[in-house]
């Protein structure tokens, strides 16, 4: 029975790990590309005016529920 050369085994392991690392890197790049593509599609569909209107509505509701007392004192202060 012939014994394997340890250096050959090390080279085989390095090759296998190199292939695994390459596959992992390709997979990660593909995942990032997919997420970027989804973000671009979402940005294209994003309506800034609708977003601003929603924020202003929330602020208006909040001001009605919680009026700012310093607004009254600033107008009266001289």
PDB file of C-alpha atoms in Angstrom, residues 5-75:
ATOM      1  CA  UNK A   5       2.599  12.440  -0.041  1.00  0.00           C
ATOM      2  CA  UNK A   6       1.744  14.916   2.781  1.00  0.00           C
ATOM      3  CA  UNK A   7       2.588  17.911   0.578  1.00  0.00           C
ATOM      4  CA  UNK A   8       0.196  16.721  -2.070  1.00  0.00           C
ATOM      5  CA  UNK A   9      -2.502  16.387   0.579  1.00  0.00           C
ATOM      6  CA  UNK A  10      -1.805  19.926   1.794  1.00  0.00           C
ATOM      7  CA  UNK A  11      -2.007  21.223  -1.774  1.00  0.00           C
ATOM      8  CA  UNK A  12      -5.292  19.407  -2.291  1.00  0.00           C
ATOM      9  CA  UNK A  13      -6.671  20.935   0.906  1.00  0.00           C
ATOM     10  CA  UNK A  14      -5.499  24.400  -0.156  1.00  0.00           C
ATOM     11  CA  UNK A  15      -7.172  23.919  -3.530  1.00  0.00           C
ATOM     12  CA  UNK A  16     -10.408  22.755  -1.925  1.00  0.00           C
ATOM     13  CA  UNK A  17     -10.458  25.694   0.515  1.00  0.00           C
ATOM     14  CA  UNK A  18      -9.636  28.050  -2.336  1.00  0.00           C
ATOM     15  CA  UNK A  19     -12.600  26.757  -4.314  1.00  0.00           C
ATOM     16  CA  UNK A  20     -14.866  27.047  -1.272  1.00  0.00           C
ATOM     17  CA  UNK A  21     -13.671  30.617  -0.667  1.00  0.00           C
ATOM     18  CA  UNK A  22     -14.266  31.502  -4.318  1.00  0.00           C
ATOM     19  CA  UNK A  23     -17.773  30.030  -4.200  1.00  0.00           C
ATOM     20  CA  UNK A  24     -18.546  31.888  -0.979  1.00  0.00           C
ATOM     21  CA  UNK A  25     -17.253  35.153  -2.432  1.00  0.00           C
ATOM     22  CA  UNK A  26     -19.339  34.685  -5.585  1.00  0.00           C
ATOM     23  CA  UNK A  27     -22.411  33.928  -3.479  1.00  0.00           C
ATOM     24  CA  UNK A  28     -21.874  37.010  -1.303  1.00  0.00           C
ATOM     25  CA  UNK A  29     -21.376  39.252  -4.334  1.00  0.00           C
ATOM     26  CA  UNK A  30     -24.588  37.876  -5.854  1.00  0.00           C
ATOM     27  CA  UNK A  31     -26.490  38.509  -2.602  1.00  0.00           C
ATOM     28  CA  UNK A  32     -25.201  42.095  -2.461  1.00  0.00           C
ATOM     29  CA  UNK A  33     -26.101  42.628  -6.112  1.00  0.00           C
ATOM     30  CA  UNK A  34     -29.618  41.310  -5.477  1.00  0.00           C
ATOM     31  CA  UNK A  35     -30.076  43.639  -2.511  1.00  0.00           C
ATOM     32  CA  UNK A  36     -28.785  46.631  -4.457  1.00  0.00           C
ATOM     33  CA  UNK A  37     -31.125  45.819  -7.320  1.00  0.00           C
ATOM     34  CA  UNK A  38     -34.056  45.610  -4.894  1.00  0.00           C
ATOM     35  CA  UNK A  39     -33.025  48.934  -3.324  1.00  0.00           C
ATOM     36  CA  UNK A  40     -32.889  50.607  -6.732  1.00  0.00           C
ATOM     37  CA  UNK A  41     -36.349  49.278  -7.600  1.00  0.00           C
ATOM     38  CA  UNK A  42     -37.686  50.526  -4.253  1.00  0.00           C
ATOM     39  CA  UNK A  43     -36.085  53.939  -4.814  1.00  0.00           C
ATOM     40  CA  UNK A  44     -37.657  54.184  -8.251  1.00  0.00           C
ATOM     41  CA  UNK A  45     -41.089  53.499  -6.737  1.00  0.00           C
ATOM     42  CA  UNK A  46     -40.537  55.872  -3.796  1.00  0.00           C
ATOM     43  CA  UNK A  47     -42.828  58.915  -3.793  1.00  0.00           C
ATOM     44  CA  UNK A  48     -41.088  61.660  -1.805  1.00  0.00           C
ATOM     45  CA  UNK A  49     -44.127  63.939  -1.797  1.00  0.00           C
ATOM     46  CA  UNK A  50     -46.305  61.213  -0.297  1.00  0.00           C
ATOM     47  CA  UNK A  51     -43.585  60.551   2.296  1.00  0.00           C
ATOM     48  CA  UNK A  52     -43.326  64.256   3.211  1.00  0.00           C
ATOM     49  CA  UNK A  53     -47.113  64.575   3.465  1.00  0.00           C
ATOM     50  CA  UNK A  54     -47.216  61.598   5.822  1.00  0.00           C
ATOM     51  CA  UNK A  55     -44.513  63.083   8.035  1.00  0.00           C
ATOM     52  CA  UNK A  56     -46.234  66.472   8.140  1.00  0.00           C
ATOM     53  CA  UNK A  57     -49.499  64.771   9.099  1.00  0.00           C
ATOM     54  CA  UNK A  58     -47.806  62.941  11.971  1.00  0.00           C
ATOM     55  CA  UNK A  59     -46.156  66.177  13.167  1.00  0.00           C
ATOM     56  CA  UNK A  60     -49.475  68.048  13.010  1.00  0.00           C
ATOM     57  CA  UNK A  61     -51.218  65.351  15.047  1.00  0.00           C
ATOM     58  CA  UNK A  62     -48.396  65.403  17.579  1.00  0.00           C
ATOM     59  CA  UNK A  63     -48.538  69.218  17.913  1.00  0.00           C
ATOM     60  CA  UNK A  64     -52.287  69.048  18.518  1.00  0.00           C
ATOM     61  CA  UNK A  65     -51.840  66.474  21.266  1.00  0.00           C
ATOM     62  CA  UNK A  66     -48.723  68.071  22.770  1.00  0.00           C
ATOM     63  CA  UNK A  67     -48.568  71.835  22.193  1.00  0.00           C
ATOM     64  CA  UNK A  68     -45.178  73.378  22.884  1.00  0.00           C
ATOM     65  CA  UNK A  69     -45.281  75.747  25.860  1.00  0.00           C
ATOM     66  CA  UNK A  70     -42.055  77.514  24.780  1.00  0.00           C
ATOM     67  CA  UNK A  71     -43.834  78.728  21.646  1.00  0.00           C
ATOM     68  CA  UNK A  72     -46.151  80.790  23.856  1.00  0.00           C
ATOM     69  CA  UNK A  73     -43.351  82.128  26.053  1.00  0.00           C
ATOM     70  CA  UNK A  74     -41.187  83.097  23.068  1.00  0.00           C
ATOM     71  CA  UNK A  75     -43.953  85.213  21.571  1.00  0.00           C
TER      72      UNK A  75
END
